[in-house]
GROMACS .gro file of C-alpha atoms in nm:
model
  347
    1MET     CA    1  -2.821   0.979   1.189
    2LYS     CA    2  -2.631   1.293   1.156
    3ARG     CA    3  -2.288   1.194   0.998
    4GLY     CA    4  -1.973   1.302   1.190
    5HIS     CA    5  -1.661   1.481   1.008
    6MET     CA    6  -1.344   1.345   0.888
    7VAL     CA    7  -1.004   1.516   0.843
    8LEU     CA    8  -0.749   1.370   0.605
    9LEU     CA    9  -0.402   1.489   0.684
   10GLY     CA   10  -0.157   1.414   0.396
   11ALA     CA   11  -0.425   1.483   0.109
   12THR     CA   12  -0.171   1.577  -0.158
   13GLY     CA   13   0.061   1.281  -0.109
   14ILE     CA   14   0.032   0.966  -0.321
   15PHE     CA   15  -0.183   0.761  -0.055
   16GLY     CA   16  -0.372   1.073   0.036
   17LYS     CA   17  -0.470   1.112  -0.312
   18GLN     CA   18  -0.587   0.761  -0.367
   19LEU     CA   19  -0.773   0.783  -0.037
   20THR     CA   20  -0.957   1.087  -0.158
   21GLN     CA   21  -1.058   0.926  -0.471
   22ALA     CA   22  -1.195   0.607  -0.297
   23LEU     CA   23  -1.393   0.817  -0.056
   24GLU     CA   24  -1.534   1.000  -0.346
   25ALA     CA   25  -1.609   0.676  -0.522
   26LYS     CA   26  -1.783   0.556  -0.210
   27GLY     CA   27  -2.021   0.860  -0.193
   28PHE     CA   28  -1.864   1.015   0.113
   29PRO     CA   29  -2.006   1.361   0.122
   30SER     CA   30  -1.771   1.666   0.057
   31LYS     CA   31  -1.926   1.873   0.352
   32ALA     CA   32  -1.833   1.603   0.579
   33LEU     CA   33  -1.445   1.598   0.474
   34THR     CA   34  -1.173   1.833   0.515
   35LEU     CA   35  -0.834   1.788   0.320
   36VAL     CA   36  -0.507   1.892   0.485
   37ALA     CA   37  -0.148   1.905   0.386
   38SER     CA   38   0.173   2.099   0.442
   39LYS     CA   39   0.168   2.480   0.397
   40HIS     CA   40   0.331   2.450   0.064
   41SER     CA   41   0.004   2.327  -0.060
   42GLU     CA   42  -0.254   2.548   0.122
   43GLY     CA   43  -0.507   2.685  -0.099
   44GLU     CA   44  -0.469   2.431  -0.351
   45GLU     CA   45  -0.773   2.267  -0.485
   46LEU     CA   46  -0.834   1.889  -0.538
   47SER     CA   47  -1.142   1.756  -0.743
   48TYR     CA   48  -1.404   1.557  -0.555
   49GLY     CA   49  -1.681   1.464  -0.768
   50GLU     CA   50  -1.853   1.763  -0.923
   51GLU     CA   51  -1.676   1.985  -0.669
   52SER     CA   52  -1.324   2.099  -0.580
   53LEU     CA   53  -1.212   2.101  -0.208
   54CYS     CA   54  -0.959   2.349  -0.094
   55ILE     CA   55  -0.660   2.227   0.085
   56GLU     CA   56  -0.603   2.339   0.428
   57ALA     CA   57  -0.261   2.402   0.605
   58MET     CA   58  -0.140   2.167   0.884
   59ALA     CA   59  -0.256   2.310   1.212
   60PRO     CA   60  -0.454   2.212   1.518
   61ALA     CA   61  -0.740   2.440   1.399
   62ALA     CA   62  -0.784   2.228   1.080
   63LEU     CA   63  -0.930   1.935   1.334
   64LYS     CA   64  -1.172   2.155   1.477
   65GLY     CA   65  -1.529   2.008   1.459
   66ALA     CA   66  -1.406   1.672   1.357
   67THR     CA   67  -1.468   1.317   1.493
   68LEU     CA   68  -1.195   1.124   1.303
   69ALA     CA   69  -0.859   1.185   1.187
   70VAL     CA   70  -0.689   0.996   0.893
   71LEU     CA   71  -0.309   1.011   0.902
   72ALA     CA   72  -0.151   0.961   0.536
   73LEU     CA   73   0.160   1.143   0.634
   74PRO     CA   74   0.529   1.062   0.683
   75ARG     CA   75   0.621   0.978   1.037
   76LYS     CA   76   0.751   1.333   1.185
   77PRO     CA   77   0.459   1.538   1.085
   78ALA     CA   78   0.247   1.233   1.170
   79ALA     CA   79   0.360   1.225   1.521
   80GLN     CA   80   0.256   1.609   1.568
   81ALA     CA   81  -0.066   1.551   1.399
   82MET     CA   82  -0.126   1.244   1.631
   83LEU     CA   83  -0.064   1.463   1.937
   84TRP     CA   84  -0.330   1.725   1.806
   85ALA     CA   85  -0.584   1.461   1.724
   86GLU     CA   86  -0.541   1.291   2.082
   87GLN     CA   87  -0.577   1.627   2.255
   88ALA     CA   88  -0.880   1.717   2.052
   89GLY     CA   89  -1.045   1.363   2.166
   90LEU     CA   90  -1.062   1.257   1.794
   91ARG     CA   91  -1.071   0.882   1.656
   92ILE     CA   92  -0.736   0.834   1.484
   93LEU     CA   93  -0.666   0.588   1.194
   94ASP     CA   94  -0.299   0.614   1.149
   95ALA     CA   95  -0.154   0.528   0.792
   96SER     CA   96   0.187   0.661   0.837
   97GLY     CA   97   0.365   0.347   0.927
   98GLY     CA   98   0.591   0.230   1.218
   99SER     CA   99   0.281   0.154   1.451
  100LEU     CA  100   0.297   0.084   1.823
  101PRO     CA  101   0.260  -0.250   1.970
  102LYS     CA  102  -0.019  -0.101   2.184
  103ILE     CA  103  -0.233   0.018   1.887
  104PRO     CA  104  -0.446  -0.251   1.715
  105LEU     CA  105  -0.294  -0.313   1.365
  106LEU     CA  106  -0.514  -0.392   1.069
  107SER     CA  107  -0.503  -0.527   0.730
  108PRO     CA  108  -0.775  -0.680   0.511
  109HIS     CA  109  -0.608  -1.010   0.487
  110ALA     CA  110  -0.864  -1.202   0.724
  111HIS     CA  111  -1.175  -1.016   0.571
  112ALA     CA  112  -1.387  -1.203   0.323
  113GLU     CA  113  -1.437  -1.001   0.008
  114GLY     CA  114  -1.761  -0.778   0.044
  115ALA     CA  115  -1.745  -0.824   0.420
  116LYS     CA  116  -1.860  -0.516   0.610
  117LEU     CA  117  -1.615  -0.325   0.798
  118GLU     CA  118  -1.664  -0.199   1.140
  119TRP     CA  119  -1.460   0.036   1.364
  120PRO     CA  120  -1.411  -0.167   1.704
  121PRO     CA  121  -1.631   0.010   1.951
  122ALA     CA  122  -1.378   0.024   2.227
  123GLU     CA  123  -1.095   0.154   2.018
  124GLN     CA  124  -0.995   0.526   1.979
  125HIS     CA  125  -0.686   0.488   1.771
  126LEU     CA  126  -0.625   0.204   1.483
  127ALA     CA  127  -0.317   0.179   1.265
  128LEU     CA  128  -0.279   0.029   0.913
  129ALA     CA  129  -0.018  -0.221   0.847
  130SER     CA  130   0.268  -0.123   0.610
  131PRO     CA  131   0.224  -0.216   0.260
  132LEU     CA  132   0.489  -0.482   0.253
  133ALA     CA  133   0.342  -0.643   0.592
  134HIS     CA  134  -0.003  -0.609   0.446
  135ALA     CA  135   0.079  -0.789   0.117
  136LEU     CA  136   0.258  -1.057   0.289
  137ALA     CA  137  -0.025  -1.120   0.528
  138CYS     CA  138  -0.267  -1.154   0.238
  139LEU     CA  139  -0.033  -1.388   0.071
  140LEU     CA  140   0.053  -1.609   0.377
  141PHE     CA  141  -0.280  -1.623   0.539
  142PRO     CA  142  -0.419  -1.896   0.303
  143LEU     CA  143  -0.108  -2.097   0.319
  144ARG     CA  144  -0.080  -2.162   0.701
  145PRO     CA  145   0.048  -2.320   0.888
  146LEU     CA  146   0.389  -2.193   0.768
  147GLY     CA  147   0.745  -2.268   0.807
  148ARG     CA  148   1.028  -2.017   0.721
  149VAL     CA  149   0.940  -1.740   0.455
  150GLU     CA  150   1.203  -1.572   0.222
  151ALA     CA  151   1.102  -1.285   0.038
  152THR     CA  152   1.284  -1.008  -0.168
  153ALA     CA  153   1.082  -0.691  -0.243
  154ILE     CA  154   1.165  -0.474  -0.543
  155CYS     CA  155   1.004  -0.119  -0.484
  156GLY     CA  156   0.930   0.157  -0.701
  157ALA     CA  157   1.007   0.509  -0.623
  158ALA     CA  158   0.645   0.574  -0.508
  159CYS     CA  159   0.729   0.379  -0.203
  160LEU     CA  160   0.931   0.681  -0.076
  161GLY     CA  161   0.624   0.921  -0.128
  162LYS     CA  162   0.580   1.185  -0.388
  163GLY     CA  163   0.926   1.310  -0.314
  164GLY     CA  164   1.084   0.976  -0.429
  165VAL     CA  165   0.885   0.997  -0.776
  166GLN     CA  166   0.992   1.374  -0.824
  167THR     CA  167   1.375   1.274  -0.736
  168LEU     CA  168   1.382   0.959  -0.968
  169GLU     CA  169   1.218   1.179  -1.254
  170GLN     CA  170   1.474   1.463  -1.208
  171GLN     CA  171   1.770   1.234  -1.190
  172THR     CA  172   1.676   1.015  -1.491
  173LEU     CA  173   1.630   1.330  -1.697
  174ALA     CA  174   1.966   1.477  -1.595
  175MET     CA  175   2.143   1.175  -1.659
  176LEU     CA  176   1.973   1.098  -2.002
  177ASN     CA  177   2.093   1.446  -2.092
  178GLY     CA  178   2.466   1.383  -2.003
  179ARG     CA  179   2.455   1.536  -1.640
  180GLU     CA  180   2.542   1.366  -1.327
  181ALA     CA  181   2.225   1.345  -1.107
  182GLU     CA  182   2.249   1.489  -0.760
  183ALA     CA  183   2.203   1.236  -0.495
  184GLU     CA  184   2.216   1.276  -0.114
  185GLY     CA  185   2.497   1.064   0.050
  186GLY     CA  186   2.565   0.904  -0.295
  187ARG     CA  187   2.233   0.713  -0.283
  188ARG     CA  188   2.126   0.765  -0.647
  189GLN     CA  189   1.792   0.644  -0.747
  190ALA     CA  190   1.826   0.660  -1.126
  191PHE     CA  191   1.989   0.369  -1.306
  192ASN     CA  192   2.081   0.205  -0.967
  193ILE     CA  193   1.935  -0.047  -0.735
  194LEU     CA  194   1.950   0.051  -0.365
  195PRO     CA  195   1.911  -0.160  -0.055
  196ALA     CA  196   1.661  -0.062   0.197
  197PHE     CA  197   1.814   0.228   0.412
  198GLU     CA  198   1.696   0.449   0.688
  199GLY     CA  199   1.521   0.781   0.540
  200GLU     CA  200   1.348   1.083   0.689
  201GLU     CA  201   1.036   1.077   0.463
  202GLY     CA  202   0.895   0.742   0.591
  203GLY     CA  203   0.773   0.492   0.328
  204PHE     CA  204   0.960   0.147   0.309
  205ALA     CA  205   1.279   0.295   0.375
  206ASN     CA  206   1.272   0.340   0.769
  207HIS     CA  207   1.376  -0.002   0.913
  208ALA     CA  208   1.139  -0.172   0.647
  209GLU     CA  209   1.291  -0.522   0.698
  210ALA     CA  210   1.251  -0.567   1.070
  211GLU     CA  211   0.919  -0.365   1.088
  212ALA     CA  212   0.756  -0.597   0.817
  213ALA     CA  213   0.845  -0.889   1.018
  214ALA     CA  214   0.711  -0.760   1.338
  215GLU     CA  215   0.389  -0.636   1.183
  216LEU     CA  216   0.336  -0.960   1.002
  217SER     CA  217   0.362  -1.170   1.306
  218ARG     CA  218   0.103  -0.934   1.473
  219LEU     CA  219  -0.109  -0.972   1.169
  220LEU     CA  220  -0.100  -1.361   1.158
  221GLY     CA  221  -0.138  -1.401   1.534
  222SER     CA  222   0.202  -1.602   1.579
  223PRO     CA  223   0.571  -1.545   1.513
  224VAL     CA  224   0.682  -1.571   1.160
  225GLU     CA  225   1.022  -1.665   1.067
  226LEU     CA  226   1.092  -1.411   0.786
  227GLY     CA  227   1.391  -1.331   0.596
  228LEU     CA  228   1.304  -1.006   0.400
  229HIS     CA  229   1.534  -0.820   0.171
  230VAL     CA  230   1.392  -0.478   0.046
  231PHE     CA  231   1.539  -0.289  -0.268
  232LEU     CA  232   1.458   0.051  -0.435
  233ALA     CA  233   1.462   0.012  -0.793
  234PRO     CA  234   1.455   0.287  -1.069
  235PHE     CA  235   1.072   0.261  -1.173
  236PHE     CA  236   0.802   0.478  -1.049
  237PHE     CA  237   0.510   0.282  -0.911
  238GLY     CA  238   0.444  -0.068  -0.768
  239ILE     CA  239   0.634  -0.336  -0.575
  240SER     CA  240   0.764  -0.681  -0.716
  241LEU     CA  241   0.806  -0.927  -0.454
  242SER     CA  242   0.958  -1.297  -0.508
  243PHE     CA  243   0.880  -1.535  -0.221
  244SER     CA  244   0.956  -1.891  -0.121
  245VAL     CA  245   0.748  -2.040   0.165
  246VAL     CA  246   0.787  -2.371   0.349
  247VAL     CA  247   0.439  -2.524   0.334
  248GLY     CA  248   0.264  -2.845   0.446
  249GLY     CA  249   0.384  -3.154   0.284
  250GLY     CA  250   0.177  -3.390   0.082
  251LYS     CA  251   0.007  -3.141  -0.136
  252GLY     CA  252   0.047  -3.065  -0.488
  253LEU     CA  253   0.091  -2.733  -0.666
  254GLU     CA  254  -0.269  -2.701  -0.781
  255HIS     CA  255  -0.383  -2.743  -0.410
  256TRP     CA  256  -0.184  -2.423  -0.318
  257ARG     CA  257  -0.266  -2.240  -0.636
  258LYS     CA  258  -0.658  -2.265  -0.535
  259ALA     CA  259  -0.558  -2.178  -0.176
  260LEU     CA  260  -0.422  -1.864  -0.303
  261ALA     CA  261  -0.688  -1.784  -0.522
  262LEU     CA  262  -0.932  -1.772  -0.224
  263GLY     CA  263  -0.700  -1.518  -0.033
  264HIS     CA  264  -0.831  -1.159   0.016
  265GLY     CA  265  -0.765  -0.945  -0.312
  266ILE     CA  266  -0.566  -1.216  -0.467
  267LYS     CA  267  -0.571  -1.255  -0.836
  268MET     CA  268  -0.393  -1.528  -0.993
  269LEU     CA  269  -0.197  -1.459  -1.309
  270ASP     CA  270   0.011  -1.764  -1.393
  271GLY     CA  271   0.072  -1.710  -1.736
  272ASN     CA  272  -0.273  -1.690  -1.856
  273VAL     CA  273  -0.353  -1.352  -2.046
  274SER     CA  274  -0.719  -1.441  -2.098
  275GLU     CA  275  -0.795  -1.509  -1.748
  276TYR     CA  276  -0.668  -1.168  -1.640
  277THR     CA  277  -0.860  -0.974  -1.922
  278GLU     CA  278  -1.180  -1.127  -1.884
  279GLN     CA  279  -1.224  -0.977  -1.539
  280GLU     CA  280  -1.258  -0.636  -1.675
  281ASP     CA  281  -0.938  -0.491  -1.528
  282THR     CA  282  -0.748  -0.188  -1.663
  283VAL     CA  283  -0.462  -0.323  -1.852
  284GLN     CA  284  -0.380  -0.118  -2.193
  285GLU     CA  285  -0.495  -0.288  -2.507
  286ASN     CA  286  -0.148  -0.250  -2.676
  287THR     CA  287   0.010  -0.421  -2.375
  288VAL     CA  288  -0.220  -0.708  -2.365
  289GLN     CA  289  -0.170  -0.766  -2.763
  290GLU     CA  290   0.205  -0.749  -2.718
  291ASN     CA  291   0.164  -1.023  -2.466
  292LYS     CA  292  -0.088  -1.254  -2.643
  293ALA     CA  293   0.202  -1.479  -2.762
  294HIS     CA  294   0.363  -1.492  -2.437
  295SER     CA  295   0.296  -1.578  -2.081
  296LEU     CA  296   0.180  -1.291  -1.874
  297PHE     CA  297   0.313  -1.293  -1.511
  298PRO     CA  298   0.289  -1.044  -1.228
  299MET     CA  299   0.483  -0.717  -1.315
  300PRO     CA  300   0.456  -0.360  -1.180
  301MET     CA  301   0.344  -0.213  -1.502
  302LEU     CA  302   0.022  -0.402  -1.452
  303VAL     CA  303  -0.069  -0.271  -1.115
  304SER     CA  304  -0.080   0.103  -1.151
  305GLN     CA  305  -0.462   0.103  -1.206
  306ASP     CA  306  -0.533  -0.227  -1.024
  307ALA     CA  307  -0.617  -0.289  -0.641
  308SER     CA  308  -0.551  -0.667  -0.676
  309LEU     CA  309  -0.239  -0.863  -0.554
  310LEU     CA  310  -0.133  -1.032  -0.870
  311VAL     CA  311   0.044  -1.367  -0.785
  312GLY     CA  312   0.202  -1.597  -1.043
  313LYS     CA  313   0.480  -1.803  -1.158
  314LEU     CA  314   0.439  -2.064  -0.884
  315ARG     CA  315   0.668  -2.354  -0.837
  316LEU     CA  316   0.654  -2.623  -0.578
  317GLN     CA  317   0.981  -2.793  -0.500
  318GLY     CA  318   0.928  -3.059  -0.219
  319ASN     CA  319   0.754  -2.858   0.038
  320VAL     CA  320   0.882  -2.518  -0.076
  321LEU     CA  321   0.641  -2.301  -0.272
  322ARG     CA  322   0.799  -2.033  -0.463
  323GLY     CA  323   0.621  -1.744  -0.678
  324VAL     CA  324   0.609  -1.376  -0.748
  325LEU     CA  325   0.369  -1.108  -0.634
  326ALA     CA  326   0.315  -0.767  -0.769
  327PHE     CA  327   0.100  -0.489  -0.615
  328GLU     CA  328   0.058  -0.107  -0.604
  329PRO     CA  329   0.053  -0.010  -0.230
  330ALA     CA  330  -0.159   0.298  -0.257
  331ASN     CA  331  -0.437   0.133  -0.469
  332ARG     CA  332  -0.425  -0.163  -0.260
  333LEU     CA  333  -0.473   0.007   0.079
  334ALA     CA  334  -0.691   0.308  -0.030
  335GLU     CA  335  -1.023   0.135  -0.067
  336PHE     CA  336  -0.976  -0.047   0.273
  337ALA     CA  337  -0.878   0.269   0.450
  338ALA     CA  338  -1.177   0.440   0.315
  339THR     CA  339  -1.406   0.192   0.421
  340LEU     CA  340  -1.263   0.158   0.763
  341ALA     CA  341  -1.242   0.555   0.790
  342MET     CA  342  -1.611   0.576   0.686
  343ALA     CA  343  -1.713   0.333   0.962
  344GLY     CA  344  -1.508   0.526   1.205
  345VAL     CA  345  -1.645   0.876   1.138
  346ASP     CA  346  -1.996   0.737   1.239
  347ALA     CA  347  -1.896   0.492   1.517
   0.00000   0.00000   0.00000
């Protein structure tokens, strides 16, 4: 069967690059892929296997001949790209955030490991859940039925996209050299903790708390009472999330630990270093050696090269389960998005 053609819009962003690498790893042919980004990136080349793919500029012409458009863009340019894709009659996989209620919302939380993903035949447009909603869905799905959920997410600069990483780098260098860092609206990232705020670049900053709660209820199929607080912290990659969940009574901590271990993409890291390193995950050897004498718990530094949701520091007080989760949004969703996109391009 002749393969269709995929256009990835936002290929030079953090998620776009991860998605390109995931497509390459899955053997998606370069001749069936067009990479698109802003005019600033036009003509740049990204390695793809033994080849290099040239970046095309954002324009309706870039979608010509395609069957599927993947939107890995901030929301404003994503809205324009979505209009072009709809006018061209393309299938759309939207990873820009802020999904509309009428568009099916997807996350791997309910999919068994290794299960085959298929593009729903009746759907032209699908959306990926935001990273926070996705991670919470994967965490909470094995714990149902649920009572109230409280969570605090500490997000690295990458949650604001490539620009967030660059801003933190520039501000940190400036302040380490004795200069005051420039910060729009007084919201300096370096050496600071910022509560979630509305931003123009997408990512977690746009109504993150309310949107994650709404998406989570959609993913789990019933209303979830969620108290979520989101902060931006001065590190680059990953999210650290503390949680407390009211669970069913009469069951001990070991029951809930086993339930979580069966969740999609969850890796229990409850103070056992050897349990983590024996699974051939990428953790720098010196980091492991330094922690051999200590308990190793979920931390952002462990997830930069890991697609797992690391869960640990579990405690059960009455019927309230508390713990910590760490994950890297781009790694976590890229493989799922790549598999879904490859199904959609041939559907």
